[in-house]
């Protein structure tokens, strides 16, 4: 505001500035393969809520720092994705494995340095989820926080020896191993693709485990009746049950999608007490949105698995007919209205 | 006690004599007798044993047979209770556009880049069908498709007359350049066949019949039935043929559907908002299948496309589609064009020549 009054601007410019001043939603996303962002943007357009979608790819065309969105123009930020891929021109002309890795890592760090400047540029309270917490989310810490909120979690440990696994198998008939960070996807020279998913260890395959290995997260295996993915939006839970038990392919991890016999996905209402505890967890993390994965065992006990703050909600919204993209657009729109009286 | 839990996205639709169990997730339906549907409904409130007690021991085999069928199709599961957390599927419907689908009957005299078209495609149209009754050279087709770049349009279906220049290779090039084109129908073709282009992703259907006017539209056939959550939920509230849909006929008139008589202006002069604000434009929007005579007793009503342009009784807006040969009271499919009761309407719409 002070900037505008200080400028010797013509009345026309002034009124234009005033019109666009507060009234904009900033969406940080990527240019490709982001159907959920597209959907939310389409709802925003339909509801005539002004927004600016900034894809990570757009930053590669940045002319100067002042091109970045200015704090005073932004009412709320929805941070969905960072970037899909760097423009092809920033690749080595000749493949060189060692240099390529170092350079790629460097480009990512450089990009992150620029991208996370936005976290500082725009007031922290305007972000739907606190960007600093979101960017440094730690699976082990989230599990610890969940337990602090008296949410039941599967027994979890980080181990480095076969001996330790062997002793765990005395308590739990089966354990699973999954990454502490995120799953990766690998490609071989022939174009074969490999995805890293949750794997089970039991007495019968224990011999495949080396004596010593890199620190790995292990968890008791829960004999599940079904899984739950619950999307949180501003205090409300929108949950979906995922029945995959009949399907050998998805028995361990529902991401082992089976396109011929997909998992059954239906609306689910979490018990009120669990909702309240999960709500507490989201508050501790300063998240107003995100997806939570849970598991229900044969006896009906709930286990908290993890949080995905970026919110994979398309896979919940459509099968359950929840219109979460519309709800999110409306919520973002409300933050403009909230801001307007203050700036007028 | 054992209970059968039916998944919420498996919806029962009961007709006069038969029912449809619509699996909205797997996108298929099961045509079942009303007796079976009644048992399935009863099982939603009672245990399996209670159900057998209610219908009698004589029916034990039939009831367990129904449950085996439901389990084998993965339409539900058994448990020690009806899980109270498994809530019903909301049947609400909405879309992020005032117009979701557009049909254009192409005419080279019309400027498809006018203000009206720009406004129309600026507001989240999902799908477009371009119907060409006459041959359209590929370069003209390209320049027509060019203008949809940058819009949120997701799906274009092309209806083209057969022509020697329409080789698969050139169609393949076309869809690669304009990936919004996801389906092509080539009519007046020397053969009936189906091909696939663009790494098998785009079907090209060659059809011997000729499509030279909109009179051929409006047929109700089982192949046109669609079992999915979008159509099923929209059908609960709106007309599935015309709600949020707009057409431009061969003369450039703005219509609900090319086959309907009412015009709401001409594309060269009309303003989109005025069309959308016109109450008459919306007169078909909320005619649901549940409101239409005969259709309301039909088990297929929420997987059906409907047609308001050709009705069995042309004077009644709530009359069933003329081009439907299904009788929900006898469950027989007849050739609609031969039914004596349809002849008057066939003549009234000028369809006699088309049928013969």
Short mmCIF file of C-alpha atoms in Angstrom, two decimals, chain B residues 3 22 33 40 69 83 141 156 162 175 217 219 227 231 270 299 327 347-349:
data_model
loop_
_atom_site.label_atom_id
_atom_site.label_comp_id
_atom_site.label_asym_id
_atom_site.label_seq_id
_atom_site.Cartn_x
_atom_site.Cartn_y
_atom_site.Cartn_z
CA UNK B 3 -23.54 -59.44 7.33
CA UNK B 22 -24.68 -50.35 -11.40
CA UNK B 33 -34.64 -59.57 -11.49
CA UNK B 40 -29.92 -57.22 -1.82
CA UNK B 69 -22.54 -63.86 -7.07
CA UNK B 83 -19.64 -51.33 8.96
CA UNK B 141 -9.33 -29.06 -40.40
CA UNK B 156 -12.42 -33.49 -29.41
CA UNK B 162 -14.78 -40.82 -45.98
CA UNK B 175 -3.84 -36.22 -33.78
CA UNK B 217 -29.21 -38.91 -33.88
CA UNK B 219 -31.03 -43.65 -30.89
CA UNK B 227 -22.14 -46.79 -16.23
CA UNK B 231 -23.59 -39.76 -15.68
CA UNK B 270 -25.07 -13.58 -30.24
CA UNK B 299 -34.06 -49.90 -14.90
CA UNK B 327 -40.14 -51.99 -23.08
CA UNK B 347 -43.79 -39.01 -39.90
CA UNK B 348 -44.09 -35.84 -37.83
CA UNK B 349 -40.29 -35.53 -37.49
#
